[in-house]
Tab-separated table of C-alpha atoms in Angstrom:
chain	number	residue	atom	x	y	z
A	1	UNK	CA	126.258	319.799	328.411
A	2	UNK	CA	125.700	328.343	325.398
A	3	UNK	CA	123.434	329.771	322.815
A	4	UNK	CA	123.979	333.570	323.226
A	5	UNK	CA	126.615	333.635	320.585
A	6	UNK	CA	125.691	336.677	318.588
A	7	UNK	CA	123.429	339.704	318.150
A	8	UNK	CA	120.993	340.182	315.362
A	9	UNK	CA	118.435	342.931	314.538
A	10	UNK	CA	115.248	342.487	316.567
A	11	UNK	CA	116.800	340.324	319.275
A	12	UNK	CA	118.228	342.991	321.579
A	13	UNK	CA	115.352	343.366	324.001
A	14	UNK	CA	117.149	342.388	326.171
A	15	UNK	CA	120.290	341.091	324.596
A	16	UNK	CA	123.662	339.687	325.657
A	17	UNK	CA	126.540	341.256	323.906
A	18	UNK	CA	130.278	340.793	324.372
A	19	UNK	CA	132.504	343.805	325.158
A	20	UNK	CA	136.080	342.609	325.270
A	21	UNK	CA	136.181	339.766	327.740
A	22	UNK	CA	133.129	340.635	329.787
A	23	UNK	CA	129.549	339.597	329.048
A	24	UNK	CA	127.113	342.466	329.523
A	25	UNK	CA	123.359	342.781	329.492
A	26	UNK	CA	121.915	345.609	327.485
A	27	UNK	CA	119.654	348.084	329.191
A	28	UNK	CA	116.119	346.853	328.796
A	29	UNK	CA	114.577	350.195	329.554
A	30	UNK	CA	115.686	351.672	326.243
A	31	UNK	CA	114.922	350.699	322.669
A	32	UNK	CA	118.222	349.725	321.027
A	33	UNK	CA	118.761	349.209	317.359
A	34	UNK	CA	121.739	348.180	315.257
A	35	UNK	CA	123.524	349.975	312.457
A	36	UNK	CA	126.074	348.090	310.470
A	37	UNK	CA	129.148	350.370	310.144
A	38	UNK	CA	131.588	348.347	308.101
A	39	UNK	CA	132.659	344.854	307.172
A	40	UNK	CA	136.434	344.449	307.217
A	41	UNK	CA	136.607	340.830	306.377
A	42	UNK	CA	134.629	337.604	306.602
A	43	UNK	CA	135.462	337.136	310.274
A	44	UNK	CA	134.636	340.451	311.955
A	45	UNK	CA	131.642	342.686	311.624
A	46	UNK	CA	131.474	346.031	313.414
A	47	UNK	CA	128.147	347.400	314.574
A	48	UNK	CA	127.015	350.564	316.393
A	49	UNK	CA	124.322	350.230	319.128
A	50	UNK	CA	122.092	353.276	319.356
A	51	UNK	CA	119.478	353.913	322.006
A	52	UNK	CA	116.436	356.056	321.236
A	53	UNK	CA	116.355	357.340	324.844
A	54	UNK	CA	119.571	359.325	324.390
A	55	UNK	CA	122.095	360.275	321.708
A	56	UNK	CA	124.863	358.093	322.985
A	57	UNK	CA	126.104	355.167	320.997
A	58	UNK	CA	128.540	352.329	321.647
A	59	UNK	CA	130.639	350.470	319.087
A	60	UNK	CA	131.317	346.811	319.448
A	61	UNK	CA	132.972	344.179	317.300
A	62	UNK	CA	131.300	340.815	316.935
A	63	UNK	CA	133.446	337.948	315.783
A	64	UNK	CA	131.754	335.436	313.456
A	65	UNK	CA	132.185	331.773	314.269
A	66	UNK	CA	133.064	329.058	311.895
A	67	UNK	CA	130.042	327.328	310.241
A	68	UNK	CA	130.276	324.225	312.432
A	69	UNK	CA	130.578	326.312	315.638
A	70	UNK	CA	127.667	328.445	314.401
A	71	UNK	CA	125.444	325.393	313.943
A	72	UNK	CA	126.339	324.039	317.358
A	73	UNK	CA	125.601	327.322	319.004
A	74	UNK	CA	122.343	327.712	317.164
A	75	UNK	CA	121.195	324.370	318.616
A	76	UNK	CA	122.101	325.581	322.048
A	77	UNK	CA	120.342	328.920	321.545
A	78	UNK	CA	116.968	327.162	321.067
A	79	UNK	CA	117.005	326.766	324.885
A	80	UNK	CA	117.202	330.564	325.305
A	81	UNK	CA	114.138	332.732	324.959
A	82	UNK	CA	114.705	336.493	324.902
A	83	UNK	CA	111.122	337.047	326.045
A	84	UNK	CA	111.275	334.582	328.980
A	85	UNK	CA	114.611	334.418	330.724
A	86	UNK	CA	113.122	332.757	333.732
A	87	UNK	CA	113.113	329.254	332.116
A	88	UNK	CA	115.566	327.064	334.053
A	89	UNK	CA	118.020	324.781	332.304
A	90	UNK	CA	120.709	322.266	333.373
A	91	UNK	CA	124.086	322.726	331.704
A	92	UNK	CA	126.732	320.014	331.458
A	93	UNK	CA	130.217	320.097	330.018
A	94	UNK	CA	133.822	319.044	330.629
A	95	UNK	CA	137.170	319.578	328.983
A	96	UNK	CA	140.563	317.921	329.572
A	97	UNK	CA	143.061	320.717	329.092
A	98	UNK	CA	146.284	321.786	330.940
A	99	UNK	CA	145.629	324.462	333.510
A	100	UNK	CA	148.892	325.648	335.045
A	101	UNK	CA	147.393	327.659	337.812
A	102	UNK	CA	144.012	326.016	338.665
A	103	UNK	CA	143.483	328.021	341.928
A	104	UNK	CA	143.791	331.221	339.983
A	105	UNK	CA	141.369	329.880	337.429
A	106	UNK	CA	138.865	329.071	340.147
A	107	UNK	CA	139.155	332.650	341.437
A	108	UNK	CA	138.391	334.049	337.981
A	109	UNK	CA	135.356	331.841	337.613
A	110	UNK	CA	134.061	332.806	341.081
A	111	UNK	CA	134.453	336.499	340.213
A	112	UNK	CA	132.481	336.072	336.959
A	113	UNK	CA	129.570	334.015	338.477
A	114	UNK	CA	129.061	336.323	341.421
A	115	UNK	CA	125.594	337.727	341.087
A	116	UNK	CA	124.510	334.936	338.677
A	117	UNK	CA	121.787	332.601	339.862
A	118	UNK	CA	123.674	329.272	339.420
A	119	UNK	CA	123.517	326.059	341.522
A	120	UNK	CA	125.544	323.005	340.873
A	121	UNK	CA	129.018	321.502	340.760
A	122	UNK	CA	131.946	323.068	338.852
A	123	UNK	CA	135.308	321.544	339.516
A	124	UNK	CA	138.666	322.729	338.166
A	125	UNK	CA	142.181	321.296	338.462
A	126	UNK	CA	145.419	320.880	336.494
A	127	UNK	CA	143.681	318.484	334.049
A	128	UNK	CA	140.711	320.706	333.112
A	129	UNK	CA	137.138	321.370	334.159
A	130	UNK	CA	133.998	319.341	334.819
A	131	UNK	CA	130.692	321.188	335.301
A	132	UNK	CA	127.045	320.398	335.954
A	133	UNK	CA	124.833	323.244	337.078
A	134	UNK	CA	121.337	324.744	336.776
A	135	UNK	CA	120.016	328.295	336.543
A	136	UNK	CA	117.797	330.601	334.548
A	137	UNK	CA	118.775	330.218	330.896
A	138	UNK	CA	120.244	333.727	330.666
A	139	UNK	CA	122.602	333.229	333.610
A	140	UNK	CA	123.393	329.608	332.722
A	141	UNK	CA	124.423	330.389	329.156
A	142	UNK	CA	126.239	333.628	330.033
A	143	UNK	CA	128.768	331.597	331.964
A	144	UNK	CA	129.281	329.242	328.991
A	145	UNK	CA	129.867	332.206	326.620
A	146	UNK	CA	132.337	333.825	328.985
A	147	UNK	CA	134.308	330.586	329.296
A	148	UNK	CA	134.423	330.154	325.539
A	149	UNK	CA	136.221	333.429	325.224
A	150	UNK	CA	139.242	331.609	326.721
A	151	UNK	CA	140.954	329.720	323.890
A	152	UNK	CA	141.386	326.683	326.188
A	153	UNK	CA	137.616	326.277	326.249
A	154	UNK	CA	136.565	327.828	322.913
A	155	UNK	CA	135.451	324.399	321.611
A	156	UNK	CA	133.471	323.258	324.599
A	157	UNK	CA	130.755	320.731	323.726
A	158	UNK	CA	127.810	321.787	325.906
A	159	UNK	CA	124.760	319.763	326.782
A	160	UNK	CA	121.570	321.613	327.793
A	161	UNK	CA	118.370	320.155	329.116
A	162	UNK	CA	115.203	321.688	330.664
A	163	UNK	CA	114.730	321.969	334.417
A	164	UNK	CA	110.984	322.442	334.682
A	165	UNK	CA	110.894	322.773	338.501
A	166	UNK	CA	113.667	325.335	338.874
A	167	UNK	CA	117.096	324.573	340.278
A	168	UNK	CA	118.189	320.921	339.952
A	169	UNK	CA	121.008	321.344	342.558
A	170	UNK	CA	120.777	322.702	346.170
A	171	UNK	CA	123.673	325.199	345.900
A	172	UNK	CA	126.750	326.182	343.907
A	173	UNK	CA	130.111	324.414	344.524
A	174	UNK	CA	132.788	325.979	342.370
A	175	UNK	CA	136.216	324.976	343.584
A	176	UNK	CA	139.476	323.142	342.967
A	177	UNK	CA	139.173	319.354	343.144
A	178	UNK	CA	142.076	316.886	342.880
A	179	UNK	CA	140.032	314.531	340.729
A	180	UNK	CA	137.485	315.667	338.134
A	181	UNK	CA	135.951	312.157	338.287
A	182	UNK	CA	136.028	309.853	341.324
A	183	UNK	CA	137.894	306.627	340.618
A	184	UNK	CA	139.757	304.293	342.860
A	185	UNK	CA	143.267	305.434	343.054
A	186	UNK	CA	142.495	308.797	341.550
A	187	UNK	CA	142.983	309.951	337.962
A	188	UNK	CA	145.789	312.561	338.291
A	189	UNK	CA	148.317	309.991	337.084
A	190	UNK	CA	146.396	309.136	333.844
A	191	UNK	CA	147.451	310.658	330.510
A	192	UNK	CA	144.099	312.330	330.021
A	193	UNK	CA	145.697	315.335	328.246
A	194	UNK	CA	146.963	313.046	325.448
A	195	UNK	CA	143.996	312.499	322.975
A	196	UNK	CA	145.764	309.522	321.483
A	197	UNK	CA	145.447	307.674	324.885
A	198	UNK	CA	141.692	308.178	325.035
A	199	UNK	CA	139.071	306.366	323.020
A	200	UNK	CA	138.375	307.573	319.487
A	201	UNK	CA	135.310	309.829	319.696
A	202	UNK	CA	132.362	308.883	317.472
A	203	UNK	CA	129.749	311.505	316.504
A	204	UNK	CA	126.149	310.456	317.231
A	205	UNK	CA	125.500	309.556	313.592
A	206	UNK	CA	128.736	307.453	313.454
A	207	UNK	CA	127.733	305.707	316.695
A	208	UNK	CA	124.353	304.829	315.342
A	209	UNK	CA	125.856	303.437	312.142
A	210	UNK	CA	128.208	301.340	314.212
A	211	UNK	CA	125.442	299.901	316.306
A	212	UNK	CA	123.205	299.134	313.281
A	213	UNK	CA	126.100	297.540	311.436
A	214	UNK	CA	126.818	295.368	314.474
A	215	UNK	CA	123.205	294.249	314.629
A	216	UNK	CA	123.338	293.228	310.961
A	217	UNK	CA	126.397	291.146	311.612
A	218	UNK	CA	124.815	289.402	314.561
A	219	UNK	CA	121.683	288.617	312.565
A	220	UNK	CA	123.744	287.211	309.658
A	221	UNK	CA	125.731	285.023	312.033
A	222	UNK	CA	122.593	283.985	313.976
A	223	UNK	CA	124.383	284.888	317.170
A	224	UNK	CA	123.427	286.978	320.144
A	225	UNK	CA	126.934	288.248	320.581
A	226	UNK	CA	129.506	289.151	318.020
A	227	UNK	CA	132.869	288.588	319.640
A	228	UNK	CA	134.451	291.253	317.466
A	229	UNK	CA	132.092	293.860	318.727
A	230	UNK	CA	131.448	294.820	322.420
A	231	UNK	CA	129.071	297.508	323.603
A	232	UNK	CA	130.303	298.701	326.992
A	233	UNK	CA	128.135	300.741	329.285
A	234	UNK	CA	130.583	302.579	331.537
A	235	UNK	CA	127.880	303.688	334.035
A	236	UNK	CA	126.321	302.218	337.136
A	237	UNK	CA	123.934	299.318	337.180
A	238	UNK	CA	121.064	301.502	338.454
A	239	UNK	CA	121.571	303.904	335.528
A	240	UNK	CA	121.213	300.966	333.080
A	241	UNK	CA	117.997	299.967	334.868
A	242	UNK	CA	116.006	302.839	333.532
A	243	UNK	CA	117.678	303.175	330.094
A	244	UNK	CA	120.407	301.815	327.849
A	245	UNK	CA	121.395	301.044	324.285
A	246	UNK	CA	120.023	297.832	322.804
A	247	UNK	CA	122.591	295.028	323.321
A	248	UNK	CA	124.476	296.651	326.243
A	249	UNK	CA	125.056	294.525	329.165
A	250	UNK	CA	124.044	295.743	332.641
A	251	UNK	CA	127.174	296.940	334.459
A	252	UNK	CA	127.857	294.961	337.669
A	253	UNK	CA	128.826	298.253	339.337
A	254	UNK	CA	127.027	300.532	341.735
A	255	UNK	CA	129.667	303.247	341.790
A	256	UNK	CA	132.007	304.322	338.998
A	257	UNK	CA	134.789	304.598	341.535
A	258	UNK	CA	134.963	300.798	341.746
A	259	UNK	CA	134.740	300.067	337.919
A	260	UNK	CA	137.161	297.363	336.883
A	261	UNK	CA	136.217	296.211	333.405
A	262	UNK	CA	139.220	294.638	331.674
A	263	UNK	CA	141.171	294.606	334.928
A	264	UNK	CA	139.567	291.576	336.626
A	265	UNK	CA	141.259	288.686	338.135
A	266	UNK	CA	140.510	285.234	336.808
A	267	UNK	CA	137.830	284.543	339.440
A	268	UNK	CA	135.902	287.669	338.343
A	269	UNK	CA	135.783	286.805	334.641
A	270	UNK	CA	132.058	285.918	334.701
A	271	UNK	CA	131.083	289.524	335.593
A	272	UNK	CA	133.645	291.264	333.336
A	273	UNK	CA	132.372	291.846	329.714
A	274	UNK	CA	135.932	292.463	328.595
A	275	UNK	CA	137.388	289.291	330.058
A	276	UNK	CA	139.130	286.946	327.686
A	277	UNK	CA	138.687	289.186	324.619
A	278	UNK	CA	141.132	289.604	321.797
A	279	UNK	CA	142.529	293.071	322.779
A	280	UNK	CA	143.836	293.712	319.203
A	281	UNK	CA	140.842	292.658	317.141
A	282	UNK	CA	137.782	293.444	319.333
A	283	UNK	CA	136.107	296.808	318.814
A	284	UNK	CA	134.958	298.233	322.150
A	285	UNK	CA	132.235	300.850	321.962
A	286	UNK	CA	131.986	302.743	325.195
A	287	UNK	CA	129.270	305.080	326.350
A	288	UNK	CA	128.180	307.041	329.462
A	289	UNK	CA	125.925	310.018	330.227
A	290	UNK	CA	128.070	312.902	329.037
A	291	UNK	CA	131.312	311.347	327.893
A	292	UNK	CA	133.838	312.033	330.717
A	293	UNK	CA	133.715	308.606	332.245
A	294	UNK	CA	134.565	307.054	328.891
A	295	UNK	CA	137.497	309.396	328.385
A	296	UNK	CA	138.820	308.499	331.808
A	297	UNK	CA	138.344	304.825	331.651
A	298	UNK	CA	139.510	304.419	328.097
A	299	UNK	CA	142.998	305.642	329.054
A	300	UNK	CA	143.163	302.789	331.611
A	301	UNK	CA	142.075	300.217	329.003
A	302	UNK	CA	144.616	301.704	326.511
A	303	UNK	CA	147.350	301.197	329.070
A	304	UNK	CA	146.127	297.644	329.591
A	305	UNK	CA	146.631	296.857	325.874
A	306	UNK	CA	143.169	297.294	324.388
A	307	UNK	CA	143.586	298.764	320.904
A	308	UNK	CA	140.215	299.421	319.252
A	309	UNK	CA	138.508	301.819	321.722
A	310	UNK	CA	135.633	304.049	320.613
A	311	UNK	CA	133.487	306.413	322.714
A	312	UNK	CA	130.220	308.147	322.050
A	313	UNK	CA	131.091	311.829	321.744
A	314	UNK	CA	129.166	313.900	324.234
A	315	UNK	CA	127.596	310.811	325.662
A	316	UNK	CA	123.948	309.657	325.601
A	317	UNK	CA	122.610	313.182	326.142
A	318	UNK	CA	124.337	314.371	322.966
A	319	UNK	CA	123.138	311.308	321.104
A	320	UNK	CA	119.516	311.765	322.088
A	321	UNK	CA	119.599	315.363	321.016
A	322	UNK	CA	120.843	314.487	317.542
A	323	UNK	CA	119.599	310.986	316.781
A	324	UNK	CA	116.623	310.653	319.209
A	325	UNK	CA	115.888	307.254	320.819
A	326	UNK	CA	117.045	305.133	317.811
A	327	UNK	CA	118.827	302.114	319.269
A	328	UNK	CA	118.041	303.461	322.801
A	329	UNK	CA	115.456	302.112	325.186
A	330	UNK	CA	114.041	303.893	328.163
A	331	UNK	CA	115.074	307.108	329.889
A	332	UNK	CA	118.382	308.639	330.809
A	333	UNK	CA	119.463	308.725	334.418
A	334	UNK	CA	120.848	312.205	335.472
A	335	UNK	CA	122.747	313.106	338.645
A	336	UNK	CA	120.558	315.920	339.823
A	337	UNK	CA	117.117	316.329	341.478
A	338	UNK	CA	115.372	315.347	338.236
A	339	UNK	CA	116.918	311.872	338.345
A	340	UNK	CA	115.412	310.761	335.032
A	341	UNK	CA	114.878	312.379	331.607
A	342	UNK	CA	112.901	310.929	328.683
A	343	UNK	CA	114.524	311.218	325.247
A	344	UNK	CA	111.870	313.849	324.359
A	345	UNK	CA	113.428	316.224	326.839
A	346	UNK	CA	116.400	316.586	324.462
A	347	UNK	CA	114.601	316.675	321.101
A	348	UNK	CA	110.837	315.978	320.943
A	349	UNK	CA	110.653	315.857	317.176
A	350	UNK	CA	113.304	313.145	316.956
A	351	UNK	CA	111.140	310.901	319.149
A	352	UNK	CA	108.101	311.213	316.892
A	353	UNK	CA	110.250	310.658	313.819
A	354	UNK	CA	111.809	307.509	315.298
A	355	UNK	CA	108.370	306.234	316.250
A	356	UNK	CA	107.092	306.677	312.722
A	357	UNK	CA	109.810	304.494	311.272
A	358	UNK	CA	109.515	301.899	314.048
A	359	UNK	CA	112.766	302.720	315.788
A	360	UNK	CA	111.331	303.305	319.290
A	361	UNK	CA	111.066	300.454	321.710
A	362	UNK	CA	107.620	300.489	323.499
A	363	UNK	CA	108.148	297.324	325.483
A	364	UNK	CA	108.546	297.831	329.259
A	365	UNK	CA	111.740	296.364	330.549
A	366	UNK	CA	112.290	297.805	334.006
A	367	UNK	CA	111.266	295.871	337.085
A	368	UNK	CA	110.340	296.703	340.709
A	369	UNK	CA	113.167	296.252	343.174
A	370	UNK	CA	110.757	294.696	345.703
A	371	UNK	CA	108.242	292.550	343.763
A	372	UNK	CA	109.927	292.282	340.341
A	373	UNK	CA	106.746	293.442	338.565
A	374	UNK	CA	107.164	295.691	335.500
A	375	UNK	CA	107.643	299.391	336.187
A	376	UNK	CA	106.531	301.954	333.705
A	377	UNK	CA	107.575	305.076	335.558
A	378	UNK	CA	111.324	305.033	334.888
A	379	UNK	CA	112.389	307.070	337.859
A	380	UNK	CA	114.224	306.018	341.012
A	381	UNK	CA	113.237	306.989	344.541
A	382	UNK	CA	115.217	306.940	347.836
A	383	UNK	CA	114.171	304.674	350.597
A	384	UNK	CA	112.147	306.562	353.228
A	385	UNK	CA	114.468	305.265	355.911
A	386	UNK	CA	117.118	308.018	356.112
A	387	UNK	CA	119.776	305.590	357.413
A	388	UNK	CA	119.224	303.351	354.342
A	389	UNK	CA	118.435	305.938	351.635
A	390	UNK	CA	118.752	303.222	348.947
A	391	UNK	CA	118.089	304.478	345.394
A	392	UNK	CA	115.680	302.013	343.857
A	393	UNK	CA	112.869	301.463	341.319
A	394	UNK	CA	109.502	300.677	342.778
A	395	UNK	CA	106.018	300.080	341.523
A	396	UNK	CA	103.083	302.115	342.947
A	397	UNK	CA	101.679	299.229	344.979
A	398	UNK	CA	105.001	298.598	346.758
A	399	UNK	CA	105.449	302.362	347.449
A	400	UNK	CA	102.043	302.265	349.218
A	401	UNK	CA	102.440	298.946	350.997
A	402	UNK	CA	105.905	299.680	352.321
A	403	UNK	CA	105.366	303.391	352.944
A	404	UNK	CA	108.162	304.400	350.556
A	405	UNK	CA	110.683	301.955	352.011
A	406	UNK	CA	112.773	299.396	350.179
A	407	UNK	CA	112.027	296.491	352.657
A	408	UNK	CA	110.001	295.623	355.780
A	409	UNK	CA	112.842	296.315	358.156
A	410	UNK	CA	113.073	299.888	357.000
A	411	UNK	CA	109.373	300.527	357.665
A	412	UNK	CA	110.063	300.446	361.413
A	413	UNK	CA	113.234	302.467	361.362
A	414	UNK	CA	113.462	305.396	363.893
A	415	UNK	CA	114.353	307.918	361.175
A	416	UNK	CA	111.666	307.027	358.621
A	417	UNK	CA	110.591	309.954	356.449
A	418	UNK	CA	107.068	310.406	354.977
A	419	UNK	CA	106.179	308.962	351.578
A	420	UNK	CA	106.753	311.682	348.921
A	421	UNK	CA	104.096	312.061	346.245
A	422	UNK	CA	105.042	312.546	342.610
A	423	UNK	CA	108.557	313.591	341.693
A	424	UNK	CA	109.519	315.308	344.935
A	425	UNK	CA	112.919	314.752	346.533
A	426	UNK	CA	113.636	314.359	350.273
A	427	UNK	CA	114.879	317.426	352.128
A	428	UNK	CA	117.059	317.668	355.271
A	429	UNK	CA	116.039	315.318	358.114
A	430	UNK	CA	115.543	318.083	360.655
A	431	UNK	CA	112.601	319.381	358.647
A	432	UNK	CA	110.715	316.106	359.072
A	433	UNK	CA	111.887	315.629	362.672
A	434	UNK	CA	110.814	319.102	363.726
A	435	UNK	CA	107.505	318.733	361.925
A	436	UNK	CA	106.764	315.550	363.795
A	437	UNK	CA	107.726	317.075	367.184
A	438	UNK	CA	105.466	320.068	366.496
A	439	UNK	CA	102.569	317.819	365.554
A	440	UNK	CA	102.896	315.937	368.853
A	441	UNK	CA	102.666	319.192	370.795
A	442	UNK	CA	99.532	320.251	368.902
A	443	UNK	CA	97.594	316.995	369.598
């Protein structure tokens, strides 16, 4: 869901360096260079920054990270280009951690991001933080590095993806919110701060091994479903429609708030993949986009007596970055203006590697909401009727025939918006209304 984690010779034009607890940008009008002063131990290195334009110098101490942290931040740093800080990215992360004074925490964050070009949703409360935002790579990653200076957030797992058309969110919302995730009944009462109550996190490579081992068992037993192994998609049905792991059942849910897997009454068993399972013997492998929904829902399942709960660490986005589209089919739905990202957005080389070994599914699987024909463009659109606004998949013919609407009734709606070409998103209604009024006056 961070890559400016250090300073090296030749990368200080401009550079981000850390002075104490503030993140500062070096003066780009000078020509800085670094002189190593001394090495006290294997954790701290002290440098002196000198500028050719004057005789002044400034000392700073850089703290080396542990090897695993260094590797993680190096992967994040590939999204940051010192020569082109205008590239926009989308950053996603969350962390369940006790925050005693969340309102004060929000104030600190607001003070730091003032002046940064960030748009998105950043929510904080007593249980932690949940953030999805966009911005120029320099600003977006500066916030991550500042946050990591707090020991509560030093181990943040951050997902970064490109935003080719600029901001993916209309504005910044950074505030206190009672629930970091919307679920019926709220989540403040759930033991989210207790890791033992959440699903066991599986690294992408471990997740892949689990899926491949499960497929081998199914083939050996000549069965389509191994009852000791359940792959649970903890997303919405429309997310599954454009991409999912092989073998995952489509969730009969249109909003995570109303998810009720494992909680169904007897009459709802047919639509519940966890109904009538052995809670002590069945392995439940859960996944979602970034991991937070699995962490939340697994605590509910744990309370309901399910023992063997596993979750994909970092969600699908983290998996695609590390393993590529192996065992995955289609695109990944994202909750911003981009709506859909292909696996290549996270790691292009992994896609070509998977294709070479025959691990990429090329078969179209998505269907048009209107005519049920196959859809190759895995990207939803909103119904042109503002009062409907249904998010749906649609083939090019139906878009044209129904003027961007989801049904015939919507084509005659009073607040019907124009058909949007390409990957554009609808704007505020008054823009279309005022445009139509003006065109009537000019006729």
